[in-house]
Coordinates of N, CA and C in Angstrom, one line a residue:
Chain A
K241 N 7.2 42.8 23.3 CA 7.5 42.4 21.6 C 6.5 44.1 21.2
Q242 N 6.5 44.5 20.2 CA 5.5 44.8 20.0 C 4.7 44.9 19.8
E243 N 3.7 45.7 19.4 CA 1.9 45.7 19.1 C 1.6 47.2 18.6
V244 N 1.0 47.0 16.9 CA 0.5 48.5 16.6 C -1.0 47.9 16.6
T245 N -1.3 49.4 16.4 CA -3.0 48.4 16.4 C -4.0 49.9 15.8
Q246 N -4.4 49.7 14.6 CA -4.9 50.5 14.4 C -6.6 50.3 13.9
I247 N -7.0 51.4 15.0 CA -8.9 51.9 15.6 C -9.4 52.9 13.8
P248 N -10.5 53.1 13.7 CA -11.1 51.8 12.7 C -10.5 50.6 12.2
A249 N -11.5 49.8 12.1 CA -10.6 48.4 10.9 C -11.2 49.1 9.5
A250 N -12.3 49.7 10.0 CA -13.4 50.0 8.6 C -13.6 51.6 9.2
L251 N -13.5 51.9 8.3 CA -14.7 53.8 7.8 C -15.1 54.2 6.9
S252 N -15.8 54.4 7.2 CA -16.8 55.0 5.6 C -17.1 56.3 5.8
V253 N -16.7 57.6 5.4 CA -16.7 59.2 5.0 C -17.8 59.3 4.3
P254 N -18.4 60.9 4.1 CA -18.3 61.4 2.4 C -17.8 61.9 1.9
E255 N -17.6 62.6 0.8 CA -16.7 63.3 0.3 C -15.6 64.3 1.0
G256 N -15.1 65.5 0.8 CA -15.7 66.7 1.2 C -14.6 66.5 3.1
E257 N -15.4 65.0 3.7 CA -14.9 65.6 5.2 C -13.8 64.8 4.8
N258 N -13.1 66.3 6.5 CA -12.1 65.8 6.8 C -11.5 64.1 7.6
L259 N -10.6 64.0 8.4 CA -11.1 62.8 8.5 C -9.6 62.5 9.3
V260 N -9.1 61.5 10.7 CA -8.1 61.4 11.7 C -8.2 59.6 11.5
L261 N -7.0 59.3 10.9 CA -6.9 57.8 11.1 C -5.4 57.9 12.5
N262 N -5.8 56.4 13.2 CA -5.3 56.2 14.9 C -5.0 55.4 14.9
C263 N -3.0 55.1 15.1 CA -1.4 53.9 15.6 C -1.5 54.1 16.5
S264 N -2.2 53.4 17.3 CA -1.7 53.6 18.3 C 0.1 52.1 19.0
F265 N 0.9 52.1 19.5 CA 1.9 51.4 20.0 C 2.3 51.0 21.4
T266 N 3.1 49.3 21.0 CA 2.9 49.2 22.7 C 3.9 49.5 23.4
D267 N 5.3 49.8 22.5 CA 6.9 49.8 23.1 C 6.3 51.2 22.3
S268 N 7.9 52.8 23.3 CA 8.0 53.2 22.8 C 9.1 53.9 22.2
A269 N 10.1 52.6 22.3 CA 11.7 53.7 22.2 C 11.1 52.3 20.9
I270 N 10.9 53.4 19.6 CA 10.8 53.6 18.2 C 12.1 54.2 17.3
Y271 N 12.3 54.7 16.5 CA 12.7 54.8 15.7 C 13.2 56.2 14.7
N272 N 11.6 55.8 14.1 CA 10.7 56.1 13.1 C 9.5 55.7 13.1
L273 N 8.7 56.5 12.7 CA 6.3 56.0 12.3 C 7.2 56.3 11.0
Q274 N 6.7 55.4 10.3 CA 5.7 55.5 9.2 C 4.5 54.7 8.2
W275 N 3.8 55.7 7.5 CA 2.3 55.5 7.4 C 2.3 54.9 5.6
F276 N 1.7 53.9 5.6 CA 1.6 53.9 3.8 C 0.3 53.4 3.3
R277 N -0.2 53.7 2.3 CA -1.5 52.8 1.6 C -1.7 51.8 0.3
Q278 N -2.5 50.9 0.9 CA -2.3 50.0 0.3 C -3.8 49.6 -1.0
D279 N -3.5 50.0 -1.9 CA -5.1 50.1 -2.7 C -5.1 48.5 -3.4
P280 N -6.2 48.2 -3.7 CA -6.6 46.3 -3.5 C -5.8 45.8 -4.7
G281 N -4.8 44.7 -3.8 CA -4.6 44.2 -4.5 C -3.0 43.9 -5.3
K282 N -3.1 44.9 -4.6 CA -1.7 46.3 -5.4 C -0.8 46.2 -4.0
G283 N 1.0 46.6 -4.9 CA 2.2 47.2 -3.0 C 0.9 48.4 -2.2
L284 N 2.2 48.2 -1.6 CA 2.1 49.4 -0.4 C 3.0 50.8 -1.0
T285 N 2.3 52.4 -1.0 CA 2.8 52.8 -1.0 C 3.0 54.0 0.1
S286 N 3.9 54.2 0.2 CA 5.0 54.9 1.0 C 3.8 56.3 1.2
L287 N 3.8 57.0 2.6 CA 3.3 57.9 2.2 C 4.0 59.1 3.2
L288 N 4.7 59.1 4.3 CA 5.4 59.4 4.2 C 5.9 58.8 5.9
L289 N 6.7 60.0 6.7 CA 8.2 58.9 7.5 C 8.5 60.3 8.0
I290 N 8.4 59.7 10.2 CA 8.2 60.6 10.4 C 9.3 59.8 11.7
Q291 N 10.3 61.0 11.9 CA 11.4 59.9 12.5 C 10.8 60.7 13.7
S292 N 11.4 60.0 14.8 CA 11.3 59.9 16.4 C 11.3 61.0 17.5
S293 N 12.8 62.4 16.6 CA 12.2 63.8 17.7 C 11.2 64.6 16.2
Q294 N 10.3 64.0 15.4 CA 9.7 64.9 14.9 C 8.9 64.5 15.1
R295 N 7.5 65.6 15.7 CA 6.5 66.0 15.7 C 5.0 65.7 14.2
E296 N 5.3 66.3 13.9 CA 5.2 65.6 12.0 C 4.9 65.8 11.3
Q297 N 4.3 65.7 9.5 CA 5.1 65.2 8.5 C 3.2 66.2 7.9
T298 N 3.6 66.7 7.1 CA 3.1 66.8 5.9 C 3.7 66.6 4.6
S299 N 2.3 66.1 3.6 CA 2.3 66.3 2.3 C 1.3 65.6 1.1
G300 N 0.9 67.6 0.8 CA 0.3 68.0 0.9 C -0.9 68.3 1.5
R301 N -2.4 67.2 1.5 CA -3.3 67.2 2.2 C -3.5 66.0 3.4
L302 N -2.2 65.7 3.0 CA -2.1 64.8 4.5 C -1.1 64.7 5.5
N303 N -1.2 64.3 7.1 CA -0.6 65.5 7.9 C -0.6 64.2 9.0
A304 N 0.5 63.6 9.4 CA 0.9 62.7 9.8 C 0.9 63.0 11.5
S305 N 1.2 62.7 12.8 CA 1.8 63.8 13.9 C 2.2 62.2 14.5
L306 N 2.9 62.3 15.5 CA 3.7 60.9 16.4 C 3.5 61.8 18.1
D307 N 2.9 61.5 18.5 CA 3.8 61.4 20.1 C 4.1 59.7 20.6
K308 N 5.2 60.5 20.5 CA 6.1 59.1 21.3 C 6.0 58.2 22.1
S309 N 6.0 59.0 23.2 CA 5.3 59.3 25.2 C 4.5 58.1 24.6
S310 N 2.9 59.0 24.5 CA 2.0 57.3 24.9 C 1.7 56.7 23.1
G311 N 3.2 56.6 23.2 CA 1.8 55.3 22.1 C 0.8 55.9 20.5
R312 N 1.6 57.1 20.8 CA 0.3 57.0 19.5 C 0.8 57.8 18.2
S313 N 0.6 57.0 17.1 CA 0.1 58.3 15.9 C -1.2 58.9 15.0
T314 N -1.5 60.2 14.8 CA -2.6 60.0 13.5 C -2.2 60.7 11.9
L315 N -2.2 59.9 11.1 CA -3.3 60.2 9.5 C -4.5 61.2 9.9
Y316 N -4.0 62.8 9.3 CA -5.2 63.2 9.4 C -5.8 63.8 7.3
I317 N -6.3 63.5 7.3 CA -6.3 63.8 5.5 C -7.3 64.8 5.3
A318 N -7.2 65.3 4.9 CA -8.1 67.2 4.7 C -9.3 67.4 2.7
A319 N -10.0 67.1 2.7 CA -11.4 67.8 1.8 C -11.2 66.2 0.9
S320 N -11.2 65.1 2.4 CA -11.0 63.4 1.8 C -11.8 63.4 0.2
Q321 N -11.1 62.8 -0.5 CA -12.5 62.1 -2.4 C -12.2 60.9 -2.2
P322 N -13.2 60.2 -3.4 CA -13.0 59.3 -3.7 C -11.7 58.2 -4.0
G323 N -10.6 59.1 -4.8 CA -9.2 58.3 -3.9 C -9.5 58.7 -3.4
D324 N -9.0 58.9 -2.6 CA -7.6 58.3 -1.2 C -8.7 57.3 -0.2
S325 N -10.2 56.1 -1.6 CA -10.3 55.6 -0.8 C -9.0 53.4 -0.9
A326 N -8.8 53.6 0.2 CA -7.1 52.0 0.7 C -7.6 52.1 1.3
T327 N -6.5 51.0 1.8 CA -6.1 50.6 2.9 C -5.0 51.1 3.7
Y328 N -5.6 51.6 4.5 CA -3.3 52.5 5.3 C -3.2 52.5 6.8
L329 N -2.2 52.0 6.7 CA -0.8 51.0 7.3 C -0.2 51.6 8.4
C330 N 0.1 51.3 9.3 CA 0.8 52.7 9.7 C 2.7 51.1 10.6
A331 N 3.3 51.6 10.4 CA 4.7 51.1 10.6 C 5.9 51.4 11.9
V332 N 6.3 50.9 12.6 CA 7.8 51.6 13.8 C 8.3 50.5 13.7
R333 N 9.4 51.3 13.5 CA 11.0 51.1 13.8 C 11.8 50.4 14.6
P334 N 12.1 49.9 15.0 CA 13.0 50.0 16.4 C 13.7 51.1 17.0
L335 N 13.6 51.6 18.4 CA 15.0 51.8 17.9 C 16.6 51.3 18.6
T336 N 16.3 50.1 18.9 CA 17.9 49.3 18.9 C 17.4 47.9 18.4
G337 N 18.0 46.8 18.0 CA 18.2 45.7 17.3 C 18.5 45.5 15.8
T338 N 17.2 44.4 15.7 CA 16.8 44.9 14.4 C 16.6 45.7 13.7
A339 N 17.3 46.5 12.6 CA 16.8 47.7 12.5 C 16.4 47.7 11.2
S340 N 15.9 46.6 10.7 CA 14.9 46.8 9.8 C 14.3 45.8 10.2
K341 N 13.2 45.3 11.2 CA 12.3 45.3 11.4 C 11.2 46.4 11.4
L342 N 10.3 45.9 10.8 CA 9.2 47.2 10.9 C 8.4 46.4 11.5
T343 N 7.9 46.9 12.1 CA 6.0 46.4 12.3 C 4.9 46.6 12.1
F344 N 4.1 46.5 11.9 CA 3.0 47.0 10.6 C 1.6 46.5 11.2
G345 N 0.8 47.9 11.4 CA -0.4 47.8 11.6 C -1.6 46.3 10.7
T346 N -2.9 46.9 11.0 CA -3.0 45.8 10.2 C -4.5 46.7 9.5
G347 N -4.1 48.0 9.6 CA -4.5 49.3 8.7 C -6.2 49.1 8.6
T348 N -6.4 49.9 8.4 CA -8.5 51.1 9.2 C -7.9 51.2 7.2
R349 N -9.4 49.9 6.2 CA -9.9 50.5 6.1 C -10.2 50.9 5.4
L350 N -10.3 52.7 5.1 CA -11.0 53.5 4.4 C -12.3 53.8 2.4
Q351 N -13.3 54.2 3.5 CA -14.3 54.2 1.9 C -14.8 55.5 2.1
V352 N -14.0 56.4 1.1 CA -14.7 58.6 0.4 C -15.7 57.3 -0.4
T353 N -17.3 57.8 -0.2 CA -18.4 58.2 -1.3 C -18.8 59.3 -1.0
L354 N -19.7 59.3 -3.0 CA -19.8 60.2 -3.1 C -21.1 61.2 -3.3
Chain B
N73 N 11.8 54.9 -14.6 CA 12.2 54.2 -12.6 C 10.3 53.1 -12.7
A74 N 11.3 51.8 -12.8 CA 10.4 50.9 -12.8 C 9.8 50.7 -11.4
G75 N 11.8 50.8 -10.4 CA 11.2 51.0 -9.0 C 11.3 49.4 -8.4
V76 N 10.5 49.0 -7.4 CA 10.5 48.2 -7.2 C 9.0 47.2 -7.8
T77 N 10.3 45.4 -8.3 CA 9.3 44.2 -9.4 C 9.6 44.0 -8.8
Q78 N 8.6 43.0 -9.9 CA 8.2 41.1 -8.8 C 8.0 40.5 -9.7
T79 N 8.3 39.6 -9.8 CA 7.6 38.4 -10.9 C 7.6 36.8 -10.3
P80 N 6.7 36.1 -9.9 CA 5.7 36.4 -10.8 C 5.0 37.0 -10.5
K81 N 2.8 37.6 -10.6 CA 2.4 38.3 -10.2 C 1.9 36.5 -9.2
F82 N 1.0 36.2 -9.8 CA 0.4 35.4 -9.7 C 0.8 33.6 -9.8
Q83 N 0.4 33.1 -8.4 CA 1.5 31.9 -8.4 C 0.3 30.4 -8.4
V84 N 0.2 28.8 -8.8 CA -0.5 28.3 -7.8 C 0.5 26.9 -8.0
L85 N 0.7 26.8 -6.6 CA 1.6 25.8 -6.3 C 0.3 24.1 -5.9
K86 N 1.8 22.8 -6.0 CA 0.8 22.0 -5.6 C 2.0 21.6 -4.2
T87 N 1.6 21.0 -3.0 CA 2.1 21.0 -1.6 C 3.9 19.6 -2.2
G88 N 4.8 20.6 -1.4 CA 6.3 19.8 -1.5 C 6.6 20.7 -3.1
Q89 N 6.0 21.4 -3.9 CA 7.0 21.5 -5.7 C 7.6 22.6 -3.9
S90 N 8.8 23.1 -5.2 CA 9.6 24.1 -5.8 C 8.8 25.5 -5.7
M91 N 10.1 27.6 -5.4 CA 9.7 27.9 -6.6 C 10.5 28.7 -6.1
T92 N 10.9 29.5 -6.5 CA 11.5 31.3 -6.9 C 10.6 32.4 -6.1
L93 N 10.7 33.3 -5.7 CA 10.3 34.2 -6.3 C 11.0 35.7 -6.6
Q94 N 10.9 36.0 -7.5 CA 11.8 37.7 -7.9 C 11.9 38.5 -7.3
C95 N 13.5 39.4 -7.4 CA 13.0 40.1 -7.2 C 14.4 42.0 -8.7
A96 N 13.4 43.1 -8.3 CA 14.9 44.0 -8.9 C 14.0 44.9 -8.4
Q97 N 15.7 46.2 -7.5 CA 14.9 47.0 -7.3 C 16.0 47.6 -9.3
D98 N 15.6 49.2 -8.8 CA 16.0 50.5 -9.8 C 16.3 51.2 -9.5
M99 N 16.8 51.3 -7.9 CA 16.7 52.8 -7.1 C 18.3 53.0 -6.4
N100 N 19.5 51.5 -6.5 CA 20.5 52.0 -6.3 C 19.7 51.3 -4.6
H101 N 19.1 51.2 -4.4 CA 19.1 50.7 -2.6 C 20.2 50.0 -2.1
N102 N 19.9 50.1 -1.1 CA 21.3 49.0 -0.5 C 20.8 47.7 0.1
S103 N 19.5 48.3 1.5 CA 19.2 47.3 1.5 C 17.5 46.9 1.3
M104 N 17.3 45.4 1.5 CA 15.7 45.0 0.5 C 15.3 44.3 1.3
Y105 N 14.3 43.9 1.0 CA 13.4 43.3 2.7 C 12.2 42.0 1.6
W106 N 11.8 40.8 2.1 CA 10.9 40.3 1.8 C 9.4 40.5 3.5
Y107 N 8.4 40.6 2.9 CA 8.1 39.6 3.6 C 6.0 39.4 3.5
R108 N 5.9 39.3 3.9 CA 4.4 38.6 3.0 C 3.5 38.9 4.8
Q109 N 1.8 39.1 3.8 CA 1.1 40.0 4.5 C 0.3 39.3 4.9
D110 N -0.8 37.9 5.5 CA -1.9 37.6 5.5 C -3.6 37.5 6.5
P111 N -4.2 37.6 5.8 CA -5.6 38.7 6.4 C -4.8 38.4 8.3
G112 N -5.5 39.2 8.8 CA -5.5 40.0 10.0 C -4.4 39.9 11.3
M113 N -3.5 39.5 10.2 CA -2.3 38.6 11.0 C -1.2 41.1 10.3
G114 N -1.3 41.3 9.8 CA -0.7 42.1 8.9 C 1.0 41.9 8.5
L115 N 1.4 42.7 8.3 CA 2.6 42.0 7.6 C 4.1 41.3 8.3
R116 N 4.2 40.9 7.9 CA 5.4 40.4 8.8 C 6.7 39.8 7.3
L117 N 8.0 40.4 8.4 CA 9.0 40.6 7.9 C 10.0 38.6 7.8
I118 N 10.4 38.2 5.8 CA 10.8 36.9 6.7 C 12.0 37.1 6.1
Y119 N 12.6 37.9 5.6 CA 14.2 37.6 5.2 C 13.9 39.6 5.1
Y120 N 15.7 39.7 5.3 CA 16.0 40.5 4.3 C 17.8 40.8 4.8
S121 N 17.8 41.8 4.0 CA 19.2 41.9 3.5 C 19.6 43.4 3.4
A122 N 21.1 43.8 4.0 CA 21.3 45.3 3.9 C 21.8 45.5 3.7
S123 N 22.3 44.8 2.6 CA 23.6 45.2 2.1 C 24.3 44.4 1.3
E124 N 24.6 44.3 0.4 CA 24.7 43.6 -1.0 C 26.3 42.3 -0.1
G125 N 25.8 41.4 0.1 CA 26.4 40.1 0.3 C 26.2 39.6 1.9
T126 N 24.4 40.9 2.2 CA 24.6 40.0 3.2 C 23.1 39.2 3.6
T127 N 22.5 38.6 4.1 CA 21.4 38.8 4.8 C 20.9 38.5 6.0
D128 N 19.0 38.1 7.0 CA 19.8 37.9 8.1 C 17.9 37.3 8.0
K129 N 17.9 36.6 9.5 CA 16.3 36.0 9.7 C 16.2 37.2 10.2
G130 N 14.3 37.2 9.9 CA 13.0 38.0 9.8 C 12.7 37.7 10.5
E131 N 11.1 37.8 11.1 CA 9.9 37.4 12.6 C 9.7 36.2 11.3
V132 N 10.0 35.6 10.8 CA 9.4 34.8 9.9 C 9.9 33.4 8.7
P133 N 10.7 33.6 9.1 CA 11.8 32.3 8.0 C 11.5 31.3 7.7
N134 N 11.2 30.5 8.3 CA 10.4 29.0 8.8 C 10.1 28.9 6.8
G135 N 11.1 27.6 6.4 CA 10.6 27.0 5.9 C 11.2 28.6 4.2
Y136 N 11.9 28.5 4.3 CA 12.2 29.9 3.3 C 14.1 29.7 2.9
N137 N 14.1 30.5 2.1 CA 15.5 30.5 1.9 C 16.0 31.5 0.9
V138 N 16.1 33.1 1.3 CA 16.5 33.8 -0.2 C 18.5 34.3 -0.8
S139 N 18.2 34.9 -1.3 CA 19.7 34.8 -2.0 C 19.5 36.8 -2.4
R140 N 20.7 37.0 -2.4 CA 20.7 38.4 -2.0 C 22.1 38.6 -3.5
L141 N 21.3 38.2 -4.4 CA 22.3 38.7 -6.1 C 22.5 38.8 -6.5
N142 N 23.0 39.8 -6.3 CA 23.4 41.4 -6.3 C 22.6 42.9 -5.8
K143 N 23.5 43.7 -6.1 CA 23.0 44.9 -4.9 C 21.5 45.3 -6.5
R144 N 21.0 44.8 -6.6 CA 19.5 44.7 -7.4 C 18.7 44.1 -7.1
E145 N 19.2 43.0 -7.2 CA 18.0 41.5 -7.0 C 18.3 40.7 -5.8
F146 N 16.4 40.3 -5.0 CA 16.8 39.9 -4.1 C 15.8 38.6 -3.7
S147 N 16.0 37.4 -3.8 CA 14.5 36.2 -4.5 C 15.3 35.8 -3.0
L148 N 12.9 35.1 -3.0 CA 12.9 34.2 -2.3 C 13.0 32.5 -2.1
R149 N 13.4 31.9 -1.8 CA 12.4 30.4 -2.9 C 11.9 29.5 -1.1
L150 N 11.2 29.0 -1.7 CA 10.1 28.0 -1.4 C 10.8 26.7 -1.4
E151 N 11.6 25.5 -0.9 CA 12.0 24.5 -1.4 C 10.8 23.7 -1.0
S152 N 10.3 23.4 -0.3 CA 9.3 22.4 -0.4 C 7.9 22.9 0.4
A153 N 7.3 24.3 -1.1 CA 5.9 24.2 -0.5 C 4.1 23.5 0.4
A154 N 4.2 24.1 1.1 CA 3.1 24.4 2.8 C 2.0 24.6 2.0
P155 N 0.6 24.5 2.9 CA -0.3 25.4 2.6 C -0.1 26.7 3.3
S156 N 0.1 26.4 4.4 CA 0.8 27.4 5.2 C 1.6 28.6 4.8
Q157 N 1.7 28.7 3.6 CA 3.4 29.5 2.6 C 1.6 30.6 1.7
T158 N 0.6 30.0 1.8 CA -0.3 31.1 0.8 C -0.7 32.4 1.3
S159 N -0.1 33.4 0.9 CA -0.2 34.5 0.8 C 0.2 35.5 0.1
V160 N 0.5 36.9 0.3 CA 0.9 37.8 -0.7 C 2.2 37.6 -0.4
Y161 N 3.1 37.6 -1.3 CA 4.9 38.0 -0.8 C 5.1 39.7 -1.6
F162 N 5.6 40.3 -0.7 CA 5.8 41.5 -0.9 C 7.4 41.5 -0.6
C163 N 8.2 42.4 -2.1 CA 9.2 42.8 -1.7 C 9.7 44.3 -1.8
A164 N 10.2 44.7 -1.2 CA 10.4 45.4 -0.4 C 11.9 46.5 -1.0
S165 N 12.4 48.1 -0.7 CA 13.5 48.5 -1.1 C 13.6 49.7 -0.1
S166 N 15.2 49.8 0.3 CA 15.2 50.5 1.2 C 17.3 51.0 0.8
E167 N 17.1 52.8 1.0 CA 17.9 53.7 1.0 C 19.2 53.4 1.5
G168 N 18.6 52.5 3.2 CA 19.4 52.4 3.8 C 19.0 51.5 4.7
D169 N 18.9 51.6 6.5 CA 18.2 51.3 6.9 C 17.5 51.6 8.2
R170 N 17.9 52.1 8.9 CA 16.8 52.4 10.2 C 16.9 54.1 10.0
A171 N 16.3 55.1 9.1 CA 16.0 55.7 8.7 C 15.7 56.0 7.6
Y172 N 15.4 55.4 6.9 CA 14.9 55.5 5.5 C 14.0 55.3 5.8
E173 N 12.4 55.5 4.5 CA 11.6 55.3 3.8 C 11.6 53.3 3.3
Q174 N 10.3 52.8 3.8 CA 10.9 51.4 2.3 C 9.6 51.2 1.6
Y175 N 10.0 50.6 0.1 CA 9.9 51.0 -0.9 C 9.2 48.9 -1.6
F176 N 8.1 49.4 -1.9 CA 7.4 47.7 -2.6 C 7.1 47.7 -3.6
G177 N 6.9 46.4 -3.8 CA 7.2 46.0 -5.2 C 5.2 45.3 -5.4
P178 N 4.8 45.5 -6.0 CA 3.4 45.7 -6.1 C 2.6 44.0 -5.9
G179 N 4.3 42.9 -5.4 CA 3.1 42.0 -4.7 C 2.9 40.6 -5.5
T180 N 3.4 39.3 -5.2 CA 3.1 38.0 -5.2 C 2.0 37.5 -4.6
R181 N 1.4 36.2 -5.8 CA 0.3 36.0 -4.8 C 0.1 34.4 -5.1
L182 N 0.9 33.4 -4.0 CA 0.6 32.6 -4.3 C -0.6 32.0 -3.4
T183 N -0.7 30.9 -3.7 CA -1.4 29.8 -3.0 C -1.5 28.0 -3.9
V184 N -1.2 27.5 -2.2 CA 0.1 26.9 -2.1 C -1.5 25.6 -2.1
T185 N -1.9 24.2 -2.8 CA -2.9 23.5 -1.8 C -2.5 22.0 -2.6

């Protein structure tokens, strides 16, 4: 059974700092991996989708990398801002079986302080 | 474009009551999903619909039923609510199945007393 872990569960950084969020998964047979952001009391916003054949994806200040063989993905946030404060979730989709079944991590709660 | 919308935003039920959570998307997506989110457990898939006219069970389907009313709408029904169904429910949609991003609605916060 696929398990997705995100460590740390919470992180606080000062504004302007570059930071890395980690996501690890136990089964490397994945089709793709998706990073989301969730603001308190809100739904999930898709940030980046990395297909298994890709090594990284970039969107603005965000860069996500994928190392499928080692079961790891990182989300790099450059020059953090208070508006980046949210919970960040990663989710993996299986290579075979139920295609729609995303397995989610429990998230990293990020606080960017002034 | 509203994206994915859900109603209601909040609901309190007594044990044994029934209700239907509504979800609609205006992105012409083929696939739709229902998840629940519980503290410390992440999001778990309840049911999904890969395309109009089809529905399948996810990881935690017991106690729920779904209807894919048309391409836009996908509803989740609790026939006899239980306290264990207290959760935040999210609907999501995607253009297709495996390769595509999922887009989420704002959620319904349900409390069963």
